[in-house]
Coordinates of C-alpha atoms in Angstrom, one line a residue:
M501 CA 5.7 5.8 36.7
A502 CA 5.6 3.4 33.8
E503 CA 3.2 4.2 30.9
T504 CA 0.1 2.0 30.9
L505 CA -0.3 0.1 27.7
P506 CA -3.7 0.0 25.9
T507 CA -5.7 -3.2 26.5
I508 CA -6.8 -5.4 23.7
L509 CA -9.3 -8.3 24.0
L510 CA -8.8 -11.2 21.5
V511 CA -11.9 -13.4 21.0
D512 CA -11.5 -16.7 19.1
D513 CA -12.5 -20.3 19.8
E514 CA -9.3 -21.6 18.3
A515 CA -6.4 -21.6 20.7
H516 CA -3.7 -21.4 18.0
S517 CA -5.3 -18.3 16.5
L518 CA -5.3 -16.6 20.0
S519 CA -1.7 -17.5 20.5
A520 CA -0.6 -16.2 17.1
M521 CA -2.4 -12.9 17.7
R522 CA -1.0 -12.5 21.2
M523 CA 2.5 -13.0 19.9
A524 CA 2.0 -10.3 17.3
L525 CA 0.6 -7.7 19.7
E526 CA 1.9 -8.4 23.2
D527 CA 5.0 -6.2 23.0
D528 CA 2.8 -3.1 22.4
F529 CA -0.4 -3.9 24.3
D530 CA -1.9 -5.6 27.4
I531 CA -3.6 -8.7 26.0
L532 CA -6.8 -10.4 27.3
T533 CA -8.1 -13.5 25.6
A534 CA -11.5 -15.3 25.5
S535 CA -12.6 -18.4 23.6
G536 CA -16.3 -17.2 23.2
A537 CA -18.8 -14.4 23.6
E538 CA -19.8 -15.2 27.2
E539 CA -16.2 -15.3 28.5
A540 CA -15.4 -12.1 26.5
A541 CA -18.4 -10.2 28.0
A542 CA -17.3 -11.2 31.5
L543 CA -13.8 -9.8 30.8
M544 CA -15.4 -6.6 29.5
E545 CA -17.2 -6.2 32.8
E546 CA -13.9 -6.4 34.7
H547 CA -11.4 -4.5 32.5
F548 CA -11.1 -1.2 30.6
V549 CA -10.8 -2.5 27.1
Q550 CA -10.0 -0.1 24.2
V551 CA -10.0 -2.5 21.2
I552 CA -11.6 -5.9 20.5
F553 CA -10.5 -8.3 17.8
C554 CA -13.2 -10.9 17.4
D555 CA -13.5 -14.0 15.1
Q556 CA -16.7 -14.2 13.1
R557 CA -17.3 -17.9 13.2
M558 CA -17.6 -19.1 16.8
P559 CA -19.9 -21.6 18.6
G560 CA -23.0 -20.0 20.0
R561 CA -23.1 -16.3 19.1
S562 CA -21.2 -15.1 16.0
G563 CA -18.6 -12.4 16.2
V564 CA -21.0 -9.8 14.7
E565 CA -23.8 -10.7 17.1
F566 CA -21.4 -10.3 20.1
L567 CA -20.0 -7.0 18.8
C568 CA -23.5 -5.6 18.4
E569 CA -23.8 -6.2 22.2
V570 CA -20.5 -4.5 22.7
R571 CA -21.7 -1.5 20.7
D572 CA -24.7 -1.1 23.0
R573 CA -22.9 -1.6 26.3
W574 CA -19.4 -0.3 25.6
P575 CA -19.8 2.1 22.6
D576 CA -16.3 3.6 22.9
T577 CA -14.5 0.3 22.5
V578 CA -13.2 0.0 18.9
R579 CA -14.6 -3.2 17.3
I580 CA -12.7 -5.3 14.7
I581 CA -14.0 -8.5 13.1
I582 CA -11.8 -11.2 11.6
T583 CA -13.4 -13.2 8.8
G584 CA -12.6 -15.1 5.5
Y585 CA -12.7 -13.8 2.0
T586 CA -15.7 -16.0 1.1
E587 CA -17.8 -14.1 3.6
T588 CA -16.9 -10.6 2.6
S589 CA -19.9 -9.6 0.5
D590 CA -22.4 -11.1 3.0
M591 CA -20.7 -9.4 5.9
I592 CA -21.2 -5.8 4.8
A593 CA -24.7 -5.2 6.2
A594 CA -23.9 -7.0 9.4
I595 CA -20.7 -5.0 9.9
N596 CA -22.7 -1.8 9.4
D597 CA -25.2 -2.9 12.0
A598 CA -22.5 -3.6 14.6
G599 CA -20.7 -0.3 13.9
I600 CA -17.4 -2.2 13.2
Y601 CA -14.3 -0.1 12.6
Q602 CA -12.6 -2.6 10.3
F603 CA -12.6 -6.2 9.2
L604 CA -9.5 -8.3 8.7
T605 CA -9.4 -11.2 6.3
K606 CA -7.6 -14.5 6.9
P607 CA -4.8 -15.1 6.7
W608 CA -3.6 -11.9 8.2
H609 CA 0.1 -10.8 8.3
P610 CA 1.5 -10.0 11.7
D611 CA 2.7 -6.5 10.6
Q612 CA -0.8 -5.8 9.2
L613 CA -2.4 -6.9 12.5
L614 CA -0.1 -4.7 14.5
M615 CA -0.8 -1.7 12.2
V616 CA -4.6 -2.1 12.5
A617 CA -4.3 -2.5 16.3
K618 CA -2.2 0.7 16.6
N619 CA -4.6 2.6 14.4
A620 CA -7.6 1.4 16.4
A621 CA -6.0 2.4 19.7
D622 CA -5.2 5.8 18.3
L623 CA -8.9 6.1 17.2
F624 CA -10.0 5.2 20.7
T625 CA -7.7 7.9 22.2
L626 CA -8.8 10.4 19.5
S627 CA -12.5 9.7 20.3
R628 CA -12.0 10.2 24.0
E629 CA -10.0 13.4 23.3
H630 CA -12.7 14.6 21.1
D631 CA -15.3 14.0 23.8
R632 CA -13.2 15.9 26.3
M633 CA -12.6 18.8 24.0
S634 CA -16.3 19.0 23.0
L635 CA -17.2 19.6 26.7
E636 CA -14.4 22.2 27.1
M637 CA -15.3 24.1 23.9
R638 CA -19.1 23.9 24.2
Y639 CA -19.4 27.6 23.8
L640 CA -16.6 28.1 21.2
S641 CA -17.0 28.2 17.5
R642 CA -18.6 25.1 15.9
S643 CA -16.0 25.2 13.1
V644 CA -13.4 23.8 15.6
E645 CA -15.6 20.8 16.3
S646 CA -16.2 20.2 12.6
K647 CA -12.4 20.0 12.0
I648 CA -12.0 17.5 14.7
E649 CA -14.9 15.4 13.3
A650 CA -13.3 15.6 9.8
Q651 CA -10.0 14.3 11.3
R652 CA -11.9 11.4 12.9
K653 CA -13.6 10.7 9.6
V654 CA -10.3 10.5 7.7
L655 CA -8.9 8.1 10.3
R656 CA -11.9 5.9 10.0
E657 CA -11.8 5.9 6.2
G658 CA -8.2 5.0 6.2
L659 CA -7.0 7.7 3.8
G660 CA -3.9 8.7 5.8
F661 CA -0.4 7.4 6.1
E662 CA -1.6 4.1 7.6
K663 CA -2.6 3.1 4.0
V664 CA 1.1 3.3 2.9
L665 CA 2.1 -0.3 3.7
R666 CA 5.6 -0.9 5.0
A667 CA 7.5 -3.1 7.5
P668 CA 8.4 -1.7 11.0
N669 CA 12.1 -1.2 9.9
S670 CA 11.3 -0.1 6.4
P671 CA 13.6 2.6 4.7
L672 CA 10.3 4.2 3.7
N673 CA 9.6 5.1 7.4
A674 CA 12.0 8.1 7.3
V675 CA 10.2 9.4 4.2
I676 CA 6.8 9.0 5.8
E677 CA 8.0 10.9 9.0
Q678 CA 9.1 13.8 6.8
A679 CA 5.9 13.7 4.9
R680 CA 3.9 13.9 8.2
Q681 CA 5.8 17.0 9.2
F682 CA 5.4 18.7 5.8
A683 CA 1.7 17.8 5.6
S684 CA 0.5 20.5 8.0
F685 CA 2.6 23.3 6.3
D686 CA 0.7 24.8 3.4
V687 CA 3.6 24.8 0.9
P688 CA 4.1 23.0 -2.5
V689 CA 5.8 19.6 -2.2
L690 CA 7.8 17.7 -5.0
I691 CA 7.9 13.9 -4.6
S692 CA 10.5 12.2 -6.7
G693 CA 11.0 8.5 -7.4
E694 CA 10.8 5.9 -10.0
A695 CA 7.5 5.1 -11.7
G696 CA 5.3 2.8 -9.6
T697 CA 6.9 3.6 -6.2
G698 CA 3.7 4.9 -4.6
K699 CA 4.2 8.7 -4.9
S700 CA 0.5 9.4 -5.4
A701 CA -0.3 7.4 -2.2
I702 CA 2.0 9.6 -0.2
A703 CA 0.5 12.7 -1.8
R704 CA -3.0 11.6 -0.9
A705 CA -1.9 10.8 2.7
M706 CA -0.4 14.3 3.0
H707 CA -3.6 15.9 1.9
Y708 CA -5.7 13.9 4.4
S709 CA -3.3 14.8 7.2
S710 CA -3.3 18.5 6.4
L711 CA -5.6 21.4 7.3
R712 CA -7.2 21.0 3.9
S713 CA -8.3 17.4 4.7
D714 CA -12.0 18.3 4.5
K715 CA -11.6 19.9 1.1
P716 CA -11.3 18.3 -2.4
Y717 CA -8.4 16.2 -3.5
F718 CA -7.7 15.4 -7.2
E719 CA -4.9 13.7 -9.1
L720 CA -3.7 14.3 -12.7
N721 CA -1.1 12.1 -14.4
C722 CA 0.8 13.7 -17.3
T723 CA 2.3 10.6 -18.7
S724 CA 1.8 10.2 -22.5
T725 CA -1.3 12.5 -22.5
D726 CA -2.2 14.8 -25.4
D727 CA -1.1 18.4 -24.7
D728 CA -4.6 19.9 -25.6
L729 CA -6.4 17.3 -23.4
L730 CA -4.0 18.1 -20.5
E731 CA -4.6 21.8 -20.8
I732 CA -8.4 21.4 -20.7
E733 CA -8.2 18.9 -17.8
L734 CA -5.9 21.2 -15.8
F735 CA -7.2 24.7 -16.6
G736 CA -10.7 24.1 -18.1
A737 CA -12.1 25.5 -21.3
K738 CA -14.9 27.8 -22.4
R739 CA -17.6 26.5 -24.7
G740 CA -16.5 26.5 -28.3
A741 CA -12.8 26.9 -27.5
L742 CA -12.0 23.6 -29.2
Q743 CA -14.0 21.4 -31.6
G744 CA -16.1 19.0 -29.5
V745 CA -16.2 21.2 -26.4
Q746 CA -19.8 22.3 -26.4
T747 CA -20.1 23.3 -22.8
N748 CA -17.9 25.0 -20.2
K749 CA -15.4 22.5 -18.9
V750 CA -14.3 23.0 -15.3
G751 CA -10.6 22.3 -14.8
L752 CA -9.0 20.6 -11.9
L753 CA -7.4 23.8 -10.6
Q754 CA -10.9 25.2 -10.1
K755 CA -12.4 21.9 -8.8
A756 CA -9.6 21.6 -6.2
D757 CA -10.1 25.2 -4.9
R758 CA -9.1 25.2 -1.1
G759 CA -8.0 21.6 -1.5
T760 CA -5.0 19.8 -3.0
L761 CA -4.0 18.8 -6.6
Y762 CA -1.4 16.1 -7.2
V763 CA 0.2 16.4 -10.6
G764 CA 2.2 13.2 -11.4
A765 CA 5.0 12.8 -14.0
I766 CA 5.2 16.6 -14.2
S767 CA 8.4 16.4 -16.2
D768 CA 6.3 15.2 -19.2
L769 CA 4.6 18.7 -19.4
S770 CA 5.3 20.6 -22.6
P771 CA 7.1 23.9 -22.4
R772 CA 3.8 25.7 -23.0
L773 CA 2.0 24.0 -20.1
Q774 CA 5.1 24.4 -17.9
L775 CA 4.8 28.2 -18.4
A776 CA 1.1 28.2 -17.7
L777 CA 1.5 26.1 -14.6
M778 CA 4.4 28.3 -13.4
R779 CA 2.2 31.3 -13.6
F780 CA -0.4 29.6 -11.4
A781 CA 2.2 28.3 -9.0
T782 CA 3.5 31.8 -8.4
T783 CA 0.4 34.0 -8.7
G784 CA -2.5 31.6 -7.9
S785 CA -4.3 32.7 -11.2
F786 CA -5.0 30.8 -14.4
R787 CA -6.9 31.3 -17.6
P788 CA -9.2 28.6 -19.0
L789 CA -8.8 27.8 -22.7
G790 CA -10.8 30.4 -24.6
A791 CA -11.4 32.7 -21.6
H792 CA -10.6 36.4 -21.7
E793 CA -10.2 36.9 -18.0
A794 CA -8.0 35.0 -15.5
Q795 CA -9.5 33.1 -12.5
R796 CA -8.0 32.6 -9.1
S797 CA -8.0 29.4 -7.1
D798 CA -6.4 28.5 -3.7
V799 CA -4.9 25.1 -4.4
R800 CA -2.0 23.3 -2.7
L801 CA 0.2 21.8 -5.4
I802 CA 1.9 18.4 -4.8
T803 CA 3.8 17.2 -7.8
G804 CA 5.5 13.9 -8.7
S805 CA 8.4 13.2 -11.0
N806 CA 10.0 10.0 -12.3
V807 CA 13.2 11.9 -13.3
D808 CA 15.7 14.2 -11.5
L809 CA 14.2 17.6 -12.2
R810 CA 17.5 19.3 -11.3
E811 CA 19.2 17.5 -14.2
A812 CA 16.2 18.3 -16.4
V813 CA 16.6 22.0 -15.6
T814 CA 20.4 21.8 -16.3
A815 CA 19.7 20.1 -19.6
G816 CA 17.1 22.7 -20.5
R817 CA 14.2 20.3 -20.6
F818 CA 12.4 21.8 -17.6
R819 CA 11.8 25.4 -16.6
A820 CA 14.0 26.5 -13.6
D821 CA 11.3 29.0 -12.4
L822 CA 8.7 26.2 -12.3
Y823 CA 11.1 23.8 -10.5
Y824 CA 11.7 26.4 -7.7
A825 CA 8.0 27.2 -7.5
I826 CA 6.9 23.6 -7.0
G827 CA 9.9 22.3 -5.1
Q828 CA 10.0 24.3 -1.9
I829 CA 9.9 20.9 -0.2
T830 CA 11.2 17.7 -1.8
L831 CA 10.7 14.1 -0.8
G832 CA 12.5 11.1 -2.4
V833 CA 10.7 7.7 -2.4
P834 CA 13.0 4.7 -2.6
P835 CA 12.4 2.0 -5.3
L836 CA 11.1 -1.4 -4.3
R837 CA 14.5 -3.0 -4.7
E838 CA 15.8 -0.8 -1.9
R839 CA 13.0 -1.8 0.5
L840 CA 12.7 -5.6 -0.1
G841 CA 12.0 -6.0 3.6
D842 CA 8.5 -4.6 2.8
L843 CA 8.0 -7.1 0.0
P844 CA 6.3 -9.9 2.0
L845 CA 3.7 -7.5 3.4
L846 CA 3.2 -5.7 0.1
A847 CA 2.9 -8.9 -2.0
Q848 CA 0.4 -10.5 0.4
S849 CA -1.7 -7.3 0.5
L850 CA -1.7 -7.0 -3.3
L851 CA -2.6 -10.7 -3.7
F852 CA -5.5 -10.4 -1.3
D853 CA -6.7 -7.2 -3.0
A854 CA -6.6 -9.1 -6.4
A855 CA -8.4 -12.1 -4.8
S856 CA -11.1 -9.9 -3.5
A857 CA -11.5 -8.0 -6.8
H858 CA -11.7 -11.2 -8.8
G859 CA -13.7 -13.3 -6.4
K860 CA -11.0 -16.1 -6.1
P861 CA -10.2 -16.7 -2.4
V862 CA -6.6 -17.6 -1.5
Q863 CA -4.7 -18.0 1.8
G864 CA -1.4 -16.3 0.7
L865 CA 2.1 -16.9 -0.7
S866 CA 4.4 -19.7 0.4
D867 CA 7.7 -18.9 2.0
D868 CA 9.5 -20.3 -1.0
A869 CA 7.5 -18.0 -3.3
L870 CA 8.4 -15.0 -1.2
E871 CA 12.1 -16.0 -1.3
F872 CA 12.1 -16.0 -5.1
L873 CA 10.2 -12.7 -5.2
E874 CA 12.9 -11.1 -2.9
T875 CA 15.7 -12.0 -5.3
Y876 CA 14.3 -9.9 -8.2
D877 CA 15.0 -6.2 -8.6
W878 CA 11.5 -5.1 -9.6
P879 CA 12.2 -2.4 -12.2
G880 CA 8.4 -1.7 -12.4
N881 CA 8.2 -1.4 -8.6
L882 CA 4.7 -1.8 -7.0
R883 CA 2.9 -1.8 -10.3
E884 CA 5.0 -4.7 -11.6
L885 CA 4.5 -6.5 -8.2
G886 CA 0.7 -6.0 -8.4
N887 CA 0.7 -7.4 -12.0
E888 CA 2.6 -10.4 -10.9
M889 CA 0.2 -11.1 -8.0
V890 CA -2.7 -11.0 -10.5
R891 CA -0.9 -13.4 -12.8
M892 CA -0.1 -15.8 -10.1
L893 CA -3.7 -15.7 -8.8
I894 CA -5.1 -16.5 -12.3
F895 CA -3.0 -19.6 -12.6
S896 CA -3.3 -20.8 -9.0
Q897 CA -5.1 -24.0 -8.2
D898 CA -4.2 -24.2 -4.5
P899 CA -5.0 -21.8 -1.6
I900 CA -1.3 -21.3 -0.9
L901 CA 0.5 -19.9 -4.0
G902 CA 3.9 -21.5 -4.6
P903 CA 7.0 -20.4 -6.6
E904 CA 6.1 -22.6 -9.7
L905 CA 3.5 -19.8 -10.5
I906 CA 6.1 -17.0 -10.7
S907 CA 7.0 -15.6 -14.1
R908 CA 10.1 -17.2 -15.6
H909 CA 12.2 -14.0 -15.7
I910 CA 11.7 -13.6 -12.0
L911 CA 12.6 -17.3 -11.2
Q912 CA 15.8 -16.9 -13.2
A913 CA 17.0 -14.2 -10.9
S914 CA 19.8 -16.0 -9.0
P915 CA 20.0 -15.8 -5.1
N916 CA 22.2 -13.0 -3.9
P917 CA 22.6 -12.3 -0.2
D918 CA 23.8 -8.7 -1.0
G919 CA 20.6 -7.8 -2.9
P920 CA 18.7 -8.4 -6.1
A921 CA 20.6 -10.2 -8.8
P922 CA 21.5 -8.3 -12.0
A923 CA 19.2 -8.7 -15.0
V924 CA 20.1 -11.3 -17.6
D925 CA 21.0 -8.5 -20.1
A926 CA 23.5 -7.1 -17.6
V927 CA 25.2 -10.5 -17.3
L928 CA 25.4 -10.8 -21.1
T929 CA 26.9 -7.4 -21.6
G930 CA 29.0 -7.3 -18.4
S931 CA 32.6 -8.3 -17.6
G932 CA 34.0 -11.7 -17.0
S933 CA 35.1 -14.7 -19.0
L934 CA 32.8 -16.4 -21.5
K935 CA 32.8 -19.6 -19.4
D936 CA 31.7 -17.8 -16.2
R937 CA 29.0 -15.8 -17.9
V938 CA 27.6 -18.8 -19.7
E939 CA 27.6 -20.8 -16.5
H940 CA 25.8 -18.0 -14.7
I941 CA 23.0 -18.0 -17.2
E942 CA 22.9 -21.8 -17.3
M943 CA 22.5 -21.9 -13.5
R944 CA 19.5 -19.5 -13.7
I945 CA 17.8 -21.5 -16.4
L946 CA 18.2 -24.7 -14.4
R947 CA 16.9 -23.2 -11.2
E948 CA 13.9 -21.6 -13.0
T949 CA 13.0 -24.8 -14.8
L950 CA 13.2 -27.0 -11.7
T951 CA 11.1 -24.6 -9.7
R952 CA 8.4 -24.2 -12.4
L953 CA 8.1 -28.0 -12.7
K954 CA 8.0 -28.4 -8.9
W955 CA 11.4 -30.2 -8.9
N956 CA 10.2 -33.1 -11.1
K957 CA 13.6 -34.0 -12.4
S958 CA 12.3 -36.3 -15.1
R959 CA 10.3 -33.6 -16.7
A960 CA 13.0 -31.0 -16.2
A961 CA 15.6 -33.2 -17.9
A962 CA 13.3 -33.9 -20.8
E963 CA 12.5 -30.2 -21.3
L964 CA 16.2 -29.2 -21.1
G965 CA 17.4 -32.1 -23.4
L966 CA 19.5 -33.6 -20.6
S967 CA 19.8 -37.1 -19.2
R968 CA 18.8 -37.6 -15.6
V969 CA 22.4 -38.2 -14.7
G970 CA 23.4 -35.0 -16.6
L971 CA 20.8 -33.0 -14.8
R972 CA 21.9 -34.3 -11.4
A973 CA 25.5 -33.5 -12.2
K974 CA 24.6 -29.9 -13.1
I975 CA 22.5 -29.5 -9.9
D976 CA 25.4 -30.6 -7.8
R977 CA 27.9 -28.5 -9.7
Y978 CA 26.0 -25.3 -9.2
G979 CA 24.8 -26.1 -5.7
I980 CA 21.1 -25.6 -6.6
A981 CA 19.1 -26.7 -3.6
E982 CA 15.4 -27.5 -3.5
P983 CA 13.6 -25.2 -1.0
G984 CA 12.3 -27.2 2.0
R985 CA 13.8 -30.4 0.7
S986 CA 14.0 -32.0 4.1
A987 CA 10.4 -31.3 4.8
R988 CA 9.0 -33.1 1.7
P989 CA 10.0 -35.9 -0.6
V990 CA 11.5 -35.0 -4.0
E991 CA 9.1 -35.8 -6.9
E992 CA 11.0 -37.8 -9.5
D993 CA 8.4 -38.7 -12.0

């Protein structure tokens, strides 16, 4: 017998929005659609609906008003509102009143919509399972029920693996599946990967998917931090142990007792702190600065490293005993250049986060902009991408952000079907004839200038010190094509 798909009700007065949502979800769900609150209520009477996506602005009753009715009549149905950024601050109270699970801002990405829908369906199933188990275990220990409730709380707050954004076919999926398996085993985990690849997000998700999820979680980054400050932050200090420490300082190892501590950039620890951390990792005890007696703490250590710790051990820069104590389980996170299929989803999400934080509403990135972003190798990974989104947001004047806003060094990355293009420095110091290397750089400069000036050839020629005829000849020579040229006229002046 075929498995029954969860049923989702889509409510929007705009037919094209309903069609777009149906296309994104219909492979994984049974879809019902309604153009207003009254039609939606009638469908709820006739069908077993697990999840509702409802637009806020509709004729008659608003989305929140309708979902308040759904909360009262069908409380188990997971409710999601779709709204615009300009309404976010005003919506918070209304969303709380309606008991809404989550709100989506326009424009949403299909992968984002699908991820939210799957999480909502999982929440519905989990809620039903919780109700069933509560009846069966009525006379059992209340601690079991509290753990189930803690898991529901984590899912609602979105602190698990669903917060690690990725495309359905992302290379990161295999890493996440491994992390899910390791999460429930109470052993140390070492997460390796370049700076800015999202190691701390995976560590946080592992904690909130573990048996320690209802206990404290803390993070400590060791990058470029003073040794004495790191020691106090990690182990704590007794009053008077150092000048300026006038009270007892509780360290993270004590604060995270029975929980999880993520220590990032662990390779930056000094030999002295490596020894101290090794003693804790192997015995569970530590001594605060200035203390005479050791203390014990039950902490799960998850560590992150931007370098290969095996090589660091071989080179004598990292203690072998500490490496084997923290690296019982290892995970490798790929850099952004190896998961460029995730870039559209990541870039749009980071842009919307920046727009919300700075109060400047936008509708997203153009396809041309995304094409340029996908030709760059992103040595700074997610941090660099986030910085670029903030920069583009600041300079934007239109709701759709185009490629002319992208930083010049990214625009100069030439198209390469086999992956991101090499950096300019690599071209300058690489192999090949002088003529070929000069032409490669010239092509990049031409492409960047034309894009930044929105293909205004008169301005581009003037900036580059070329005639219009000379510019046209170079465009033809290098085969530089204007994105979407057939869809819009070329601006000449």
